[in-house]
Coordinates of C-alpha atoms in Angstrom, one line a residue:
X1 CA 183.7 98.8 119.6
X2 CA 180.8 101.0 119.5
X3 CA 181.8 105.2 120.8
X4 CA 179.3 105.2 123.4
X5 CA 180.3 101.8 124.9
X6 CA 184.1 102.7 125.2
X7 CA 182.9 106.3 126.4
X8 CA 181.8 104.4 129.4
X9 CA 184.9 102.3 129.9
X10 CA 186.9 105.6 129.9
X11 CA 184.7 107.6 132.3
X12 CA 184.7 104.5 134.3
X13 CA 188.3 104.0 134.4
X14 CA 188.8 108.1 135.0
X15 CA 186.6 107.8 138.4
X16 CA 188.7 104.9 139.1
X17 CA 191.5 107.3 139.3
X18 CA 189.7 109.4 141.5
X19 CA 188.8 111.9 138.7
X20 CA 186.2 114.5 139.8
X21 CA 183.7 115.0 138.1
X22 CA 184.0 118.2 136.3
X23 CA 187.5 116.2 134.9
X24 CA 185.3 113.9 133.6
X25 CA 182.2 115.5 132.1
X26 CA 184.7 117.8 130.6
X27 CA 186.1 115.0 129.2
X28 CA 183.3 113.6 128.1
X29 CA 182.2 116.8 126.9
X30 CA 185.5 117.7 124.5
X31 CA 185.0 113.4 123.5
X32 CA 181.7 114.1 122.7
X33 CA 182.1 116.9 120.3
X34 CA 184.9 115.2 118.5
X35 CA 182.5 111.7 117.6
X36 CA 179.5 113.9 116.6
X37 CA 182.0 115.8 113.9
X38 CA 183.3 111.8 112.9
X39 CA 179.8 110.9 112.4
X40 CA 179.0 113.5 110.1
X41 CA 182.5 113.1 108.0
X42 CA 181.2 109.4 107.5
X43 CA 177.7 110.0 106.9
X44 CA 176.7 108.2 109.7
X45 CA 174.7 108.9 112.8
X46 CA 176.4 109.2 116.0
X47 CA 175.5 105.9 117.8
X48 CA 176.5 104.2 115.1
X49 CA 180.1 105.6 114.9
X50 CA 182.7 103.1 116.0
X51 CA 185.9 103.5 117.3
X52 CA 187.9 101.7 114.7
X53 CA 186.8 103.8 111.9
X54 CA 189.0 106.8 113.1
X55 CA 192.2 107.4 111.7
X56 CA 194.9 110.3 111.6
X57 CA 193.0 112.3 109.0
X58 CA 189.3 112.6 110.8
X59 CA 191.6 114.0 114.1
X60 CA 193.0 116.8 111.2
X61 CA 190.0 117.7 110.0
X62 CA 188.4 118.1 113.3
X63 CA 191.2 120.4 114.5
X64 CA 191.6 122.3 111.2
X65 CA 187.8 123.1 111.3
X66 CA 187.6 124.2 114.9
X67 CA 190.5 126.2 113.8
X68 CA 188.5 128.0 111.3
X69 CA 185.9 128.7 113.5
X70 CA 188.5 130.9 115.2
X71 CA 189.2 128.3 118.8
X72 CA 191.7 129.5 120.6
X73 CA 194.7 127.7 120.3
X74 CA 194.7 126.8 124.3
X75 CA 190.9 124.9 123.9
X76 CA 192.0 123.3 120.9
X77 CA 195.2 121.3 122.8
X78 CA 192.9 120.8 125.6
X79 CA 190.6 118.9 123.4
X80 CA 193.4 117.1 121.5
X81 CA 194.5 115.7 125.0
X82 CA 191.5 114.6 125.9
X83 CA 191.5 112.6 122.0
X84 CA 194.8 111.6 123.3
X85 CA 194.2 110.3 126.8
X86 CA 191.1 108.2 125.3
X87 CA 192.6 106.5 122.4
X88 CA 195.6 106.1 125.1
X89 CA 193.4 104.3 127.3
X90 CA 191.8 102.1 124.9
X91 CA 194.9 101.1 123.4
X92 CA 196.4 100.0 126.4
X93 CA 193.8 97.9 127.2
X94 CA 194.1 96.4 124.0
X95 CA 190.7 97.3 123.0
X96 CA 192.3 99.4 119.7
X97 CA 195.3 98.7 117.9
X98 CA 196.3 101.7 116.3
X99 CA 196.2 104.8 118.4
X100 CA 195.4 107.7 115.7
X101 CA 196.3 110.1 117.5
X102 CA 199.6 109.2 117.9
X103 CA 200.9 111.0 114.9
X104 CA 199.0 114.3 115.5
X105 CA 200.9 117.2 116.4
X106 CA 199.6 120.0 119.4
X107 CA 199.3 123.1 117.9
X108 CA 201.8 125.9 119.7
X109 CA 200.9 127.5 122.0
X110 CA 202.4 130.7 123.0
X111 CA 202.1 130.8 127.4
X112 CA 201.0 133.7 129.3
X113 CA 203.0 134.5 132.3
X114 CA 201.0 134.5 135.2
X115 CA 199.4 137.6 136.9
X116 CA 201.1 138.3 140.6
X117 CA 201.1 141.0 143.5
X118 CA 203.9 143.1 144.5
X119 CA 205.0 142.8 147.9
X120 CA 204.0 146.0 149.3
X121 CA 199.8 145.6 147.5
X122 CA 199.9 142.0 149.5
X123 CA 200.6 143.6 152.7
X124 CA 198.1 146.2 152.2
X125 CA 195.8 143.2 151.5
X126 CA 196.5 141.4 154.5
X127 CA 195.9 144.5 156.8
X128 CA 192.3 144.7 155.1
X129 CA 190.6 142.1 157.1
X130 CA 188.7 143.4 160.4
X131 CA 190.5 141.0 163.3
X132 CA 188.0 142.4 166.2
X133 CA 185.4 140.4 164.2
X134 CA 184.7 136.7 163.4
X135 CA 184.4 136.8 159.7
X136 CA 187.2 139.4 159.6
X137 CA 189.7 136.6 161.4
X138 CA 188.3 134.5 158.6
X139 CA 189.2 137.1 156.3
X140 CA 192.9 136.7 157.5
X141 CA 193.1 133.4 157.6
X142 CA 191.9 132.8 154.5
X143 CA 194.5 135.5 153.1
X144 CA 197.6 133.8 155.2
X145 CA 197.2 130.8 154.0
X146 CA 196.5 131.9 149.9
X147 CA 199.3 134.1 150.2
X148 CA 201.9 132.4 152.9
X149 CA 201.6 128.9 152.3
X150 CA 200.7 129.2 148.3
X151 CA 197.4 127.2 148.2
X152 CA 194.8 126.2 145.6
X153 CA 191.5 127.7 147.0
X154 CA 190.1 124.0 146.1
X155 CA 192.6 122.9 148.9
X156 CA 192.6 126.1 151.0
X157 CA 188.4 125.3 151.6
X158 CA 189.0 121.4 152.0
X159 CA 191.4 122.4 155.3
X160 CA 189.5 120.8 158.7
X161 CA 190.5 121.1 162.3
X162 CA 192.6 117.9 161.9
X163 CA 194.7 118.9 159.4
X164 CA 196.5 121.3 161.4
X165 CA 199.7 120.9 163.0
X166 CA 200.4 124.4 164.3
X167 CA 203.2 123.7 166.9
X168 CA 205.2 122.3 164.1
X169 CA 204.0 125.1 161.7
X170 CA 202.8 122.6 159.0
X171 CA 199.0 121.8 157.7
X172 CA 198.4 118.7 155.5
X173 CA 196.1 119.4 152.5
X174 CA 194.7 117.1 149.5
X175 CA 196.1 118.7 146.0
X176 CA 195.2 117.5 142.7
X177 CA 194.3 114.4 142.1
X178 CA 193.8 113.8 145.9
X179 CA 197.5 113.9 145.8
X180 CA 198.3 114.8 149.9
X181 CA 201.5 116.9 150.4
X182 CA 203.0 118.6 153.5
X183 CA 202.8 122.3 153.7
X184 CA 204.5 124.8 155.9
X185 CA 202.6 127.8 157.6
X186 CA 203.5 131.5 158.9
X187 CA 204.1 132.4 162.1
X188 CA 201.4 134.4 160.4
X189 CA 199.3 132.3 159.4
X190 CA 199.5 130.5 162.7
X191 CA 198.7 133.0 164.5
X192 CA 195.9 134.2 162.5
X193 CA 194.3 130.5 162.7
X194 CA 194.6 130.2 166.3
X195 CA 192.5 134.0 166.9
X196 CA 190.0 132.7 164.5
X197 CA 189.2 128.9 166.1
X198 CA 189.6 130.6 169.7
X199 CA 186.5 133.0 168.8
X200 CA 185.1 129.8 167.6
X201 CA 182.5 128.0 169.5
X202 CA 181.2 125.6 167.1
X203 CA 182.5 122.1 167.0
X204 CA 182.7 121.8 163.2
X205 CA 186.1 120.0 161.3
X206 CA 186.0 122.5 158.5
X207 CA 188.6 125.3 159.1
X208 CA 186.7 127.2 157.1
X209 CA 183.1 128.2 158.0
X210 CA 180.3 130.9 156.4
X211 CA 178.1 133.2 158.2
X212 CA 175.9 130.4 158.5
X213 CA 178.4 127.6 159.7
X214 CA 178.4 125.5 156.7
X215 CA 182.1 124.8 154.9
X216 CA 182.6 127.7 153.1
X217 CA 182.9 127.4 148.9
X218 CA 185.1 128.3 146.7
X219 CA 182.9 130.6 145.2
X220 CA 182.4 132.6 148.5
X221 CA 186.6 132.6 148.9
X222 CA 186.5 134.8 146.0
X223 CA 183.4 137.4 146.5
X224 CA 185.5 137.7 149.9
X225 CA 188.3 138.5 148.2
X226 CA 186.8 141.0 145.7
X227 CA 185.4 142.4 148.9
X228 CA 189.2 142.9 150.4
X229 CA 190.7 144.1 147.0
X230 CA 187.7 147.1 146.8
X231 CA 188.6 147.9 150.6
X232 CA 192.1 148.7 150.0
X233 CA 191.4 150.1 146.5
X234 CA 193.6 147.6 144.3
X235 CA 193.3 149.0 140.5
X236 CA 193.7 145.2 138.9
X237 CA 191.5 142.2 139.2
X238 CA 192.6 139.7 142.0
X239 CA 191.6 136.5 142.1
X240 CA 193.0 133.6 144.7
X241 CA 195.4 131.9 142.4
X242 CA 197.0 135.3 141.9
X243 CA 197.8 134.9 145.3
X244 CA 199.4 131.9 144.8
X245 CA 201.2 133.1 141.9
X246 CA 202.3 136.0 144.4
X247 CA 203.7 133.1 147.1
X248 CA 205.6 131.2 143.9
X249 CA 207.3 134.5 142.6
X250 CA 208.3 136.3 145.9
X251 CA 209.8 132.4 146.8
X252 CA 211.5 132.9 143.7
X253 CA 212.9 136.9 144.2
X254 CA 214.2 135.7 147.6
X255 CA 216.4 133.2 146.6
X256 CA 214.3 129.7 146.7
X257 CA 215.3 126.9 144.6
X258 CA 212.9 126.0 141.6
X259 CA 212.3 122.6 142.9
X260 CA 211.9 123.7 146.3
X261 CA 208.6 125.8 144.9
X262 CA 207.9 123.0 143.1
X263 CA 207.5 120.7 145.9
X264 CA 205.7 123.7 148.2
X265 CA 203.4 124.2 144.8
X266 CA 202.2 120.4 144.7
X267 CA 203.3 120.8 140.8
X268 CA 203.9 117.4 139.4
X269 CA 205.8 118.7 136.4
X270 CA 209.1 121.2 136.9
X271 CA 207.8 122.7 133.3
X272 CA 204.4 124.1 135.3
X273 CA 206.7 125.9 137.4
X274 CA 209.3 127.0 135.5
X275 CA 207.0 129.6 134.5
X276 CA 207.6 131.8 137.2
X277 CA 211.5 131.7 136.4
X278 CA 210.4 133.8 133.2
X279 CA 208.1 136.0 135.4
X280 CA 210.8 137.4 137.5
X281 CA 213.3 137.5 134.6
X282 CA 210.6 139.3 132.6
X283 CA 210.3 142.0 135.7
X284 CA 214.1 142.2 136.3
X285 CA 214.1 143.6 132.6
X286 CA 210.8 145.4 132.7
X287 CA 212.8 147.3 136.3
X288 CA 216.4 147.1 134.4
X289 CA 214.3 149.1 131.1
X290 CA 213.0 151.7 133.7
X291 CA 215.8 152.3 135.9
X292 CA 219.0 152.5 133.5
X293 CA 220.0 155.8 132.0
X294 CA 220.8 153.5 128.4
X295 CA 218.7 151.4 128.5
X296 CA 215.6 153.6 128.2
X297 CA 214.2 154.2 124.9
X298 CA 214.6 157.5 124.7
X299 CA 218.2 157.3 125.3
X300 CA 218.6 154.7 121.8
X301 CA 221.2 155.7 119.6
X302 CA 219.8 157.1 116.3
X303 CA 220.4 154.6 113.4
X304 CA 222.6 156.4 110.3

């Protein structure tokens, strides 16, 4: 089977699984890069390459060239994941007998710990919006839901009025892969939402609107957050996901169990949530090293 035909079938399958346009395009870009490389390796025009002609050696050569060009391991792992998904799909559909990626090991990744805000920093940020004005009330809602419920920015801007059950303290959000989950909201968030909606005179379904009365975009949320951060003079750059990280970190610091945090965040795998346990451990080590007299660098015993 020619590659173009196989790529078309794979894209159709991804759309049927409710993958976003962005995700499908990203996969097609990675796969297109690989098959252009495979064509060069085989001395063929790209449109003449077949999926049957790909073997494990071409895949390993591709990764080797990426490494030589200094591509980050995380980016290499993503491209390999695209190849895995593509060839797994072909084998499952019985369009290919041998999966050439099956014996290729993923590059080892050094996992970065997520950045988060300390409680006093979050509290300062939450006090920043001017709630005497409509847009200030909206900005307070944004902060309360990003930090108080740990929402992704895409989940936040997708909220509609009918998703709210403030009497029960719950909201319904649409997460990754169009998976729906129920998330609790704090009393602070409920009050902020009620105050914001009480000042609005429109009948729009969207919970969060821009100054023109249209649904707020993720880019607008980032701009709003930048302004609030500047207002309270926080030195570090803060993005919406950092408030989600802070939500998870503060929950675990407060004694929440990992499974509950996983469910609240909407993580499919527990391993995605476990990164926060590493974060809290690192923070404890930092506090210990800074505060305990026998842990400080200057108090280390001299070597003989």
